[in-house]
Coordinates of N, CA, C and O in Angstrom, one line a residue:
L1425 N 22.2 228.1 138.3 CA 22.4 226.7 139.2 C 23.8 226.9 140.1 O 23.5 226.5 141.3
A1426 N 24.6 227.6 139.2 CA 26.0 227.5 139.9 C 26.0 228.4 141.3 O 26.6 227.9 142.3
Q1427 N 25.2 229.3 140.7 CA 24.9 230.9 142.2 C 24.3 230.0 143.4 O 24.4 230.2 144.5
K1428 N 23.1 228.9 142.9 CA 22.4 228.4 143.9 C 23.4 227.2 144.6 O 23.2 227.6 146.0
Y1429 N 24.2 226.9 144.0 CA 25.1 225.6 144.9 C 26.2 226.7 145.6 O 26.4 226.4 146.8
Q1430 N 26.7 228.0 145.3 CA 27.5 228.9 146.0 C 26.7 229.0 147.1 O 27.6 229.3 148.1
L1431 N 25.4 229.6 147.1 CA 25.0 230.2 148.4 C 24.6 228.9 149.5 O 25.0 229.3 150.4
K1432 N 24.5 227.8 148.9 CA 24.5 226.9 149.7 C 26.1 226.1 150.6 O 25.9 225.5 151.5
D1433 N 27.1 226.4 149.5 CA 28.2 226.2 150.2 C 28.5 227.3 151.2 O 28.9 226.8 152.3
T1434 N 27.9 228.4 151.1 CA 28.2 229.4 152.2 C 27.1 229.1 153.3 O 27.6 229.3 154.4
E1435 N 26.1 228.6 152.9 CA 24.9 228.1 153.9 C 25.9 227.3 154.8 O 25.7 226.9 156.3
V1436 N 26.3 226.0 154.2 CA 27.3 225.0 155.1 C 28.0 225.7 156.0 O 28.0 225.5 157.4
L1437 N 28.8 226.5 155.2 CA 30.1 226.7 156.2 C 29.7 227.9 157.0 O 30.1 227.7 158.3
A1438 N 28.5 228.6 157.2 CA 28.0 229.2 158.5 C 27.1 228.5 159.5 O 27.5 229.1 160.6
V1439 N 26.8 227.7 159.0 CA 26.1 226.9 159.9 C 27.3 226.0 161.0 O 27.3 225.8 161.9
V1440 N 28.6 225.7 160.0 CA 29.8 225.1 160.9 C 30.0 225.9 161.7 O 30.4 225.7 162.7
N1441 N 30.1 227.2 161.4 CA 30.7 228.3 162.1 C 30.0 228.5 163.4 O 30.5 228.8 164.7
A1442 N 28.7 228.6 163.0 CA 27.7 228.7 163.9 C 27.7 227.2 165.6 O 27.9 227.8 166.5
G1443 N 27.8 226.3 164.7 CA 28.1 225.3 165.6 C 29.7 225.4 166.4 O 29.6 225.0 167.3
Q1444 N 30.3 225.7 165.7 CA 31.8 225.9 166.6 C 31.9 226.9 167.6 O 32.5 226.9 168.7
V1445 N 31.0 228.3 167.2 CA 30.9 229.3 168.3 C 30.0 228.5 169.4 O 30.4 228.5 170.4
Q1446 N 28.9 227.9 169.3 CA 28.4 227.1 170.3 C 29.2 226.3 171.1 O 29.2 226.1 172.3
N1447 N 30.0 225.5 170.4 CA 30.5 224.3 171.0 C 31.7 225.4 172.2 O 31.8 224.9 173.1
K1448 N 32.3 226.7 171.4 CA 33.0 227.4 172.4 C 32.7 227.7 173.8 O 33.3 228.0 174.8
L1449 N 31.1 228.3 173.3 CA 30.4 228.7 174.4 C 29.7 227.6 175.5 O 28.8 228.0 176.3
K1450 N 30.3 226.3 174.8 CA 29.7 225.3 175.7 C 28.2 224.9 175.7 O 27.6 224.5 176.7
Q1451 N 27.9 225.5 174.6 CA 26.3 225.3 174.1 C 26.5 224.1 173.3 O 26.0 224.0 172.2
Y1452 N 26.6 222.8 173.8 CA 26.8 221.2 173.2 C 26.1 221.2 172.2 O 25.9 220.7 171.2
D1453 N 24.4 220.9 172.9 CA 23.1 220.4 172.3 C 23.2 221.3 170.8 O 22.9 220.6 170.0
A1454 N 23.1 222.7 171.0 CA 23.0 223.5 170.2 C 24.2 223.5 169.0 O 23.9 223.1 167.9
A1455 N 25.4 223.3 169.2 CA 26.2 222.9 168.1 C 26.1 221.5 167.5 O 26.5 221.5 166.4
I1456 N 25.5 220.4 168.5 CA 25.6 219.2 168.2 C 24.1 219.1 166.8 O 24.5 218.8 165.7
I1457 N 23.4 220.2 166.9 CA 22.3 220.6 166.1 C 22.9 221.2 164.8 O 22.5 220.9 164.0
A1458 N 23.2 222.0 165.3 CA 24.4 222.8 164.2 C 25.2 222.1 163.0 O 24.8 222.0 161.9
F1459 N 26.0 221.2 163.6 CA 26.9 220.4 162.9 C 26.3 219.3 162.4 O 26.4 219.2 161.0
N1460 N 25.2 218.7 162.7 CA 24.2 217.9 162.0 C 23.7 218.4 161.0 O 23.3 217.8 159.9
R1461 N 22.8 219.6 161.1 CA 22.5 220.3 160.0 C 23.2 220.9 159.1 O 23.0 220.3 157.5
A1462 N 24.4 221.0 159.3 CA 25.9 221.3 158.2 C 26.0 220.2 157.6 O 26.3 220.0 156.4
L1463 N 26.2 218.8 158.3 CA 26.4 217.6 157.7 C 25.1 217.2 156.7 O 25.5 217.2 155.3
G1464 N 23.8 217.5 157.1 CA 23.0 217.3 155.9 C 23.0 218.2 154.7 O 22.8 217.5 153.8
L1465 N 23.4 219.4 154.6 CA 23.2 220.4 153.8 C 24.2 220.0 152.9 O 24.1 220.1 151.4
A1466 N 25.3 219.5 153.6 CA 26.8 219.3 152.8 C 26.6 217.8 152.0 O 26.8 218.1 150.7
R1467 N 25.7 217.2 152.7 CA 25.4 215.8 151.9 C 24.4 216.0 150.6 O 24.8 215.7 149.7
A1468 N 23.7 217.1 150.9 CA 22.6 217.2 150.0 C 23.2 217.9 148.8 O 22.6 217.8 147.4
I1469 N 24.3 218.8 148.6 CA 24.8 219.3 147.7 C 26.1 218.7 147.3 O 27.0 219.3 146.3
R1470 N 26.6 217.6 147.8 CA 27.6 216.7 147.5 C 28.9 217.6 147.5 O 29.9 217.7 146.9
M1471 N 29.1 218.0 148.8 CA 30.0 219.0 149.7 C 30.8 218.5 150.4 O 30.7 218.4 151.6
P1472 N 31.7 217.6 150.1 CA 32.6 216.7 151.1 C 33.6 217.5 152.4 O 33.6 217.2 153.3
S1473 N 33.8 218.9 151.7 CA 34.8 219.8 152.7 C 33.6 220.0 153.3 O 33.9 219.7 154.9
G1474 N 32.4 220.5 153.6 CA 31.9 220.4 154.6 C 31.3 219.7 155.3 O 31.2 219.7 156.5
A1475 N 31.2 218.3 155.0 CA 30.7 217.4 155.7 C 31.9 216.9 156.6 O 32.1 216.8 157.8
L1476 N 33.2 217.1 155.9 CA 34.2 216.6 156.9 C 34.6 218.3 158.0 O 34.5 217.6 159.3
Y1477 N 34.2 219.5 157.9 CA 34.3 220.2 158.7 C 33.1 219.7 159.9 O 33.0 220.0 161.1
A1478 N 32.0 219.4 159.3 CA 30.9 219.3 160.2 C 31.1 217.8 161.3 O 30.9 218.0 162.5
Y1479 N 31.9 217.2 160.5 CA 32.5 215.6 161.3 C 33.3 216.2 162.3 O 33.3 215.9 163.4
Q1480 N 34.4 217.3 162.0 CA 35.3 217.5 163.0 C 34.7 218.2 164.2 O 35.1 218.1 165.1
G1481 N 33.3 219.2 163.8 CA 32.8 219.6 164.7 C 32.3 218.7 165.9 O 32.1 218.8 166.9
L1482 N 31.5 217.8 165.3 CA 31.3 216.7 166.2 C 32.0 215.9 166.8 O 31.5 215.7 168.1
G1483 N 32.9 215.8 166.1 CA 34.0 214.9 167.3 C 34.5 215.6 168.2 O 34.6 215.2 169.4
K1484 N 34.8 217.1 168.3 CA 35.4 217.9 169.5 C 34.1 217.9 170.2 O 34.4 217.8 171.6
T1485 N 32.7 218.5 170.0 CA 31.6 218.4 170.8 C 31.6 217.2 171.6 O 31.4 217.1 172.4
F1486 N 31.6 216.0 170.8 CA 31.0 214.9 171.7 C 32.2 214.4 172.5 O 31.9 214.0 173.7
N1487 N 33.7 214.7 172.2 CA 34.6 214.6 173.3 C 34.4 215.4 174.3 O 34.5 214.9 175.4
S1488 N 34.0 216.5 174.3 CA 34.1 217.6 175.5 C 32.7 217.0 176.4 O 32.8 217.2 177.5
L1489 N 31.7 216.2 175.8 CA 30.7 215.6 176.6 C 31.2 214.6 177.1 O 30.5 214.0 177.8
G1490 N 32.2 214.0 176.8 CA 32.4 212.7 177.5 C 31.9 211.4 176.8 O 32.0 210.4 176.9
K1491 N 31.2 211.6 175.4 CA 30.8 211.0 174.3 C 31.9 210.2 173.6 O 31.9 211.0 172.3
Y1492 N 32.8 209.5 173.8 CA 34.0 209.0 173.2 C 33.7 208.2 172.2 O 34.3 208.6 171.0
L1493 N 32.8 207.3 172.0 CA 32.2 206.4 170.8 C 31.9 207.4 170.0 O 32.3 207.3 168.6
E1494 N 30.9 208.1 169.9 CA 30.6 209.3 169.3 C 31.6 210.1 168.7 O 31.6 210.3 167.4
S1495 N 32.7 210.4 169.4 CA 33.5 211.5 168.8 C 34.5 210.5 168.1 O 35.0 211.3 166.9
L1496 N 34.9 209.2 168.6 CA 35.7 208.4 167.8 C 35.0 208.2 166.4 O 35.8 208.4 165.1
E1497 N 33.9 207.9 166.1 CA 33.2 207.8 165.0 C 33.1 209.1 163.9 O 33.3 209.1 162.7
A1498 N 32.8 210.3 165.0 CA 32.8 211.3 163.8 C 34.1 211.7 163.4 O 34.5 212.1 162.1
Y1499 N 35.3 211.7 164.2 CA 36.5 212.0 163.7 C 37.1 210.7 162.6 O 38.0 211.1 161.6
L1500 N 37.0 209.6 162.5 CA 37.0 208.8 161.7 C 36.4 208.8 160.4 O 37.2 208.9 159.4
Q1501 N 35.3 209.8 160.7 CA 34.5 209.9 159.1 C 35.2 211.4 158.4 O 35.4 211.4 157.6
S1502 N 35.5 212.1 159.3 CA 36.2 213.6 158.8 C 37.7 212.9 158.4 O 38.1 213.3 157.5
L1503 N 38.6 212.0 159.1 CA 39.6 211.5 158.7 C 39.5 211.2 157.0 O 40.5 211.3 156.2
A1504 N 38.5 210.0 157.1 CA 38.3 209.5 155.5 C 37.8 210.0 154.5 O 38.6 210.2 153.5
L1505 N 37.0 211.4 154.9 CA 37.1 212.2 153.9 C 38.1 213.3 153.9 O 38.7 213.5 152.6
A1506 N 38.8 213.6 154.5 CA 40.2 214.4 154.6 C 40.8 213.9 153.4 O 41.6 214.0 152.7
R1507 N 41.2 212.3 153.6 CA 41.9 211.7 152.8 C 41.6 211.5 151.5 O 42.3 211.4 150.4
N1508 N 40.2 211.4 151.2 CA 39.6 211.3 150.2 C 39.7 212.2 149.3 O 39.9 212.5 147.8
I1509 N 39.7 213.4 149.6 CA 39.6 214.7 148.9 C 40.8 215.4 148.9 O 41.1 216.4 148.5
V1510 N 42.0 214.9 149.9 CA 43.5 215.2 149.8 C 43.6 216.7 150.2 O 44.2 217.5 150.0
D1511 N 43.0 216.5 151.5 CA 42.7 217.9 152.2 C 44.2 217.4 153.5 O 43.5 217.1 154.5
R1512 N 45.1 218.0 153.5 CA 46.2 217.6 154.2 C 45.9 218.2 155.8 O 46.2 217.7 156.7
E1513 N 45.3 219.8 155.6 CA 45.5 220.2 157.1 C 44.4 219.8 158.0 O 44.3 219.4 159.0
S1514 N 43.2 219.4 157.1 CA 42.3 218.6 157.7 C 42.2 217.3 158.2 O 41.8 216.9 159.4
E1515 N 43.2 216.4 157.4 CA 43.8 215.4 158.0 C 44.3 215.3 159.1 O 44.4 214.7 159.7
I1516 N 45.3 216.5 159.5 CA 46.4 216.3 160.7 C 45.1 216.7 161.8 O 45.3 216.2 162.5
T1517 N 44.2 217.5 161.3 CA 43.4 218.1 162.4 C 42.6 217.0 163.0 O 42.2 216.9 164.0
A1518 N 41.9 216.1 162.0 CA 41.4 214.9 162.4 C 42.2 213.9 163.3 O 41.9 213.3 164.2
L1519 N 43.5 213.7 162.9 CA 44.4 212.7 163.6 C 44.7 213.4 165.0 O 44.7 212.8 166.1
L1520 N 44.8 214.6 165.2 CA 45.2 215.3 166.4 C 43.7 215.2 167.3 O 44.1 214.6 168.4
G1521 N 42.5 215.3 166.6 CA 41.3 214.8 167.2 C 41.1 213.5 167.9 O 40.7 213.3 168.9
L1522 N 41.8 212.4 167.2 CA 41.5 211.0 167.5 C 42.5 211.0 168.1 O 42.5 210.2 169.4
G1523 N 44.0 211.4 168.4 CA 44.8 211.3 169.5 C 43.8 211.8 170.8 O 44.3 211.2 171.8
I1524 N 43.6 212.9 170.7 CA 42.7 213.4 171.9 C 41.7 212.6 172.0 O 41.6 212.5 173.7
N1525 N 40.8 212.1 171.7 CA 39.9 211.3 172.1 C 40.6 210.2 172.5 O 39.8 209.4 173.7
Q1526 N 41.4 209.6 172.3 CA 42.2 208.4 172.5 C 42.7 208.2 174.0 O 43.0 207.8 174.7
R1527 N 43.2 209.5 174.0 CA 43.9 210.0 175.6 C 43.3 210.2 176.3 O 43.0 210.1 177.5
S1528 N 42.0 210.7 176.0 CA 40.6 211.0 176.9 C 40.2 209.6 177.5 O 39.7 209.6 178.9
L1529 N 40.2 208.6 177.0 CA 39.8 207.1 177.0 C 41.0 206.5 177.9 O 41.1 205.2 178.1
G1530 N 41.9 207.1 178.0 CA 43.4 206.5 178.8 C 44.2 205.6 177.6 O 45.1 205.0 178.3
R1531 N 43.8 205.6 176.5 CA 44.8 205.0 175.6 C 46.2 205.5 175.1 O 46.1 206.0 174.0
Y1532 N 47.1 205.8 175.9 CA 48.0 206.6 175.8 C 48.8 206.8 174.6 O 49.4 206.9 173.4
E1533 N 48.9 204.9 174.6 CA 49.8 204.4 173.3 C 49.2 204.9 172.0 O 49.9 205.3 170.8
V1534 N 47.9 204.7 171.6 CA 47.1 204.6 170.8 C 47.3 206.3 170.3 O 47.1 206.5 169.1
A1535 N 46.9 207.1 171.4 CA 47.0 208.2 171.2 C 48.2 209.2 170.6 O 48.1 209.8 169.9
T1536 N 49.6 208.5 171.1 CA 50.8 208.7 170.5 C 51.1 208.6 169.2 O 51.6 209.1 168.6
G1537 N 50.4 207.0 168.9 CA 50.4 206.9 167.3 C 50.2 207.9 166.6 O 50.4 208.6 165.6
Y1538 N 48.7 208.5 167.0 CA 48.1 209.5 166.1 C 48.6 210.8 166.2 O 48.8 211.7 165.1
F1539 N 49.2 211.0 167.3 CA 50.0 212.7 167.4 C 51.3 212.5 166.3 O 51.5 213.3 165.9
Q1540 N 52.2 211.2 166.4 CA 53.1 211.2 165.7 C 52.9 211.3 164.6 O 53.7 212.0 163.6
E1541 N 51.5 210.5 163.9 CA 51.3 210.7 162.4 C 51.0 212.1 162.1 O 51.2 212.1 160.9
A1542 N 50.4 212.7 162.8 CA 49.8 214.2 162.7 C 51.2 215.0 162.4 O 51.1 216.0 161.7
Q1543 N 51.9 214.6 163.5 CA 53.4 215.4 163.4 C 54.3 215.1 162.2 O 54.9 216.2 161.5
T1544 N 54.2 214.0 162.0 CA 54.5 213.4 160.3 C 53.9 214.2 159.4 O 54.7 214.8 158.3
L1545 N 52.9 214.0 159.0 CA 52.2 215.0 158.3 C 52.4 216.4 157.8 O 52.3 217.0 157.1
A1546 N 52.3 216.8 159.0 CA 52.6 218.4 159.7 C 53.9 218.7 159.1 O 53.9 219.9 158.4
R1547 N 54.7 218.0 159.0 CA 56.4 218.3 159.1 C 56.3 218.4 157.5 O 57.0 219.2 157.0
T1548 N 55.8 217.3 156.9 CA 55.7 217.2 155.4 C 55.3 218.2 154.4 O 55.8 218.5 153.5
A1549 N 54.3 218.9 155.1 CA 53.3 220.1 154.9 C 53.9 221.3 155.2 O 53.3 222.5 154.6
D1550 N 54.6 221.3 156.0 CA 55.6 222.4 156.5 C 54.6 223.3 157.2 O 54.4 224.2 157.3
Q1551 N 53.6 222.5 157.8 CA 52.4 223.4 158.5 C 53.0 223.4 160.1 O 52.5 222.7 161.0
K1552 N 53.8 224.7 160.4 CA 54.1 224.8 161.6 C 53.7 225.0 162.8 O 53.9 224.3 164.1
K1553 N 52.5 225.3 162.8 CA 51.5 225.4 163.9 C 50.9 224.2 164.1 O 50.7 223.8 165.3
Q1554 N 50.4 223.2 163.1 CA 50.1 222.1 163.6 C 51.2 221.1 163.9 O 51.1 219.9 164.5
I1555 N 52.6 221.2 163.6 CA 54.1 220.3 164.3 C 53.4 220.7 165.4 O 53.4 220.1 166.6
Q1556 N 53.7 222.2 166.1 CA 53.8 222.8 167.3 C 52.6 222.1 168.4 O 52.7 221.4 169.2
E1557 N 51.5 221.9 167.7 CA 50.1 221.4 168.2 C 50.2 220.0 168.4 O 50.1 219.7 169.6
S1558 N 51.2 219.0 167.6 CA 51.1 217.9 167.9 C 52.0 217.1 168.9 O 52.1 216.7 169.7
I1559 N 53.2 218.3 168.9 CA 53.9 218.2 170.1 C 53.6 218.6 171.2 O 53.8 217.8 172.0
Q1560 N 52.7 219.6 171.2 CA 52.2 220.3 172.6 C 51.1 218.9 173.3 O 51.0 218.5 174.3
E1561 N 50.4 218.1 172.1 CA 49.5 216.8 172.6 C 50.4 215.9 173.0 O 50.2 215.1 174.1
L1562 N 51.7 215.5 172.1 CA 52.4 214.5 172.8 C 53.0 214.9 174.3 O 52.8 214.0 174.8
A1563 N 53.5 216.0 174.6 CA 53.8 216.4 175.8 C 52.9 216.0 176.9 O 53.1 215.4 177.9
Q1564 N 51.5 216.4 176.6 CA 50.5 216.1 177.5 C 50.1 214.6 177.5 O 50.1 214.4 179.0
T1565 N 50.0 213.8 176.8 CA 49.8 212.6 176.7 C 51.0 211.9 177.3 O 50.5 211.0 178.5
F1566 N 52.3 212.1 177.2 CA 53.4 211.5 178.3 C 53.4 212.2 179.6 O 53.5 210.9 180.6
E1567 N 52.9 213.0 179.8 CA 52.8 213.5 181.1 C 51.7 212.9 181.8 O 51.8 212.5 182.8
M1568 N 50.4 212.5 181.3 CA 49.4 211.7 181.7 C 49.8 210.3 182.0 O 49.1 209.8 182.8
A1569 N 50.6 209.8 181.0 CA 51.1 208.5 181.3 C 51.9 208.2 182.2 O 52.5 207.1 182.4
G1570 N 52.5 209.3 182.6 CA 53.4 209.5 184.1 C 54.5 209.0 183.3 O 55.9 208.3 184.1
D1571 N 54.9 209.5 182.2 CA 56.6 209.8 181.9 C 57.2 211.0 181.4 O 57.0 211.6 180.5
P1572 N 57.1 211.6 182.6 CA 57.7 212.9 182.7 C 59.1 213.5 182.1 O 59.0 214.6 181.4
S1573 N 59.9 212.5 181.7 CA 61.2 212.5 181.0 C 60.9 213.0 179.5 O 61.4 214.0 178.6
K1574 N 60.0 212.2 179.0 CA 59.6 212.3 177.7 C 58.7 213.6 177.5 O 58.7 214.4 176.5
A1575 N 57.6 213.9 178.4 CA 56.9 215.1 178.4 C 57.8 216.2 178.6 O 57.6 217.1 177.6
L1576 N 58.8 216.0 179.2 CA 59.4 217.5 179.3 C 60.6 217.6 177.9 O 60.4 218.9 177.5
A1577 N 60.8 216.6 177.6 CA 61.3 216.7 176.1 C 60.5 217.4 175.0 O 60.5 218.3 174.4
F1578 N 59.3 216.5 175.1 CA 58.2 217.4 174.1 C 58.1 218.9 174.5 O 57.7 219.9 173.4
Y1579 N 57.7 219.4 175.9 CA 57.8 220.8 175.9 C 58.7 221.5 175.6 O 58.5 222.8 174.8
K1580 N 59.8 220.7 175.9 CA 61.0 221.8 175.3 C 61.0 222.3 174.0 O 61.2 222.9 173.5
E1581 N 60.6 221.2 173.2 CA 60.7 221.0 171.7 C 59.1 222.1 171.3 O 59.7 222.8 170.4
Y1582 N 58.4 222.0 171.9 CA 57.2 222.9 172.0 C 57.6 224.3 172.1 O 57.3 225.2 171.0
H1583 N 58.5 224.7 173.1 CA 58.8 226.1 173.0 C 59.7 226.4 172.4 O 59.7 227.4 171.9
R1584 N 60.5 225.5 171.6 CA 61.6 226.0 170.8 C 61.0 226.3 169.6 O 61.2 227.2 169.0
L1585 N 59.8 225.4 169.2 CA 58.9 225.8 167.7 C 58.3 227.0 168.2 O 58.0 228.3 167.2
E1586 N 57.9 227.3 169.3 CA 56.9 228.6 169.6 C 57.7 229.8 169.3 O 57.2 230.6 168.7
K1587 N 59.1 230.0 170.0 CA 60.0 230.6 169.4 C 60.2 231.3 167.9 O 60.1 232.1 167.6
E1588 N 60.5 229.9 167.4 CA 60.7 229.9 166.2 C 59.4 230.7 165.3 O 59.8 231.7 164.5
I1589 N 58.6 230.0 165.5 CA 57.2 230.8 164.8 C 57.1 232.4 165.1 O 56.8 232.7 164.2
F1590 N 57.0 232.8 166.3 CA 57.3 233.8 166.8 C 58.1 234.9 165.8 O 57.8 235.8 165.5
N1591 N 59.9 234.3 166.0 CA 60.8 235.0 165.3 C 60.3 235.3 163.8 O 60.4 236.3 162.9
A1592 N 59.8 234.4 163.1 CA 59.3 234.4 161.8 C 58.4 235.2 161.5 O 58.5 236.2 160.6
E1593 N 57.2 234.9 162.2 CA 56.2 236.2 162.1 C 56.5 237.5 162.2 O 56.3 238.3 161.8
S1594 N 57.4 237.8 163.4 CA 57.9 238.9 163.5 C 58.9 239.7 162.5 O 58.4 240.9 162.3
E1595 N 59.4 238.9 162.0 CA 60.4 239.2 160.6 C 59.7 239.7 159.8 O 59.8 240.6 159.0
K1596 N 58.7 238.9 159.4 CA 57.9 238.9 158.3 C 57.0 240.3 158.4 O 57.1 241.0 157.3
K1597 N 56.5 240.4 159.5 CA 55.8 241.9 160.0 C 56.9 243.2 159.8 O 56.3 244.2 159.2
S1598 N 58.0 242.9 159.7 CA 58.9 244.1 160.0 C 59.2 244.1 158.4 O 59.6 245.5 158.3
R1599 N 59.1 243.2 157.5 CA 59.2 243.5 156.4 C 58.7 244.0 155.7 O 58.5 244.9 154.7
D1600 N 56.9 243.8 155.9 CA 55.8 244.1 155.3 C 55.6 245.8 155.7 O 55.6 246.8 155.7

């Protein structure tokens, strides 16, 4: 029985990955079908992490299509699941997605709140790439909101962190 569920877990993740590829190729209808299929499979076997990844994919895909309400609903579902199973990385990803969604709607203050919450969690979890991503999103949001001085400050912080990450990765490679 465990083997059967293990295969189902793998199937859910494979379908989510297929949806991600289709999304990147801008085959949005196929991506939505894949994410909904993964969501159904994940629910059937009670795999909350699979449902979480499917919702994140749906959120990103709907946002790309300009279907902001559907995107918002999907990201809120993924955020709730991430918090329920205590998956900080996915929680940060959901917050970033919600911020992008709100920025797309011109709700810059709300977007900023999501990005700042993501940044705080990323710092707490020492997730440097997600810290960097949240800073970049904040810079873009302030730029779009017409606040170039704040945008510039965040862009500078983004590039400082980019160098720090690059140097740390380079140092690690040279030690290995």
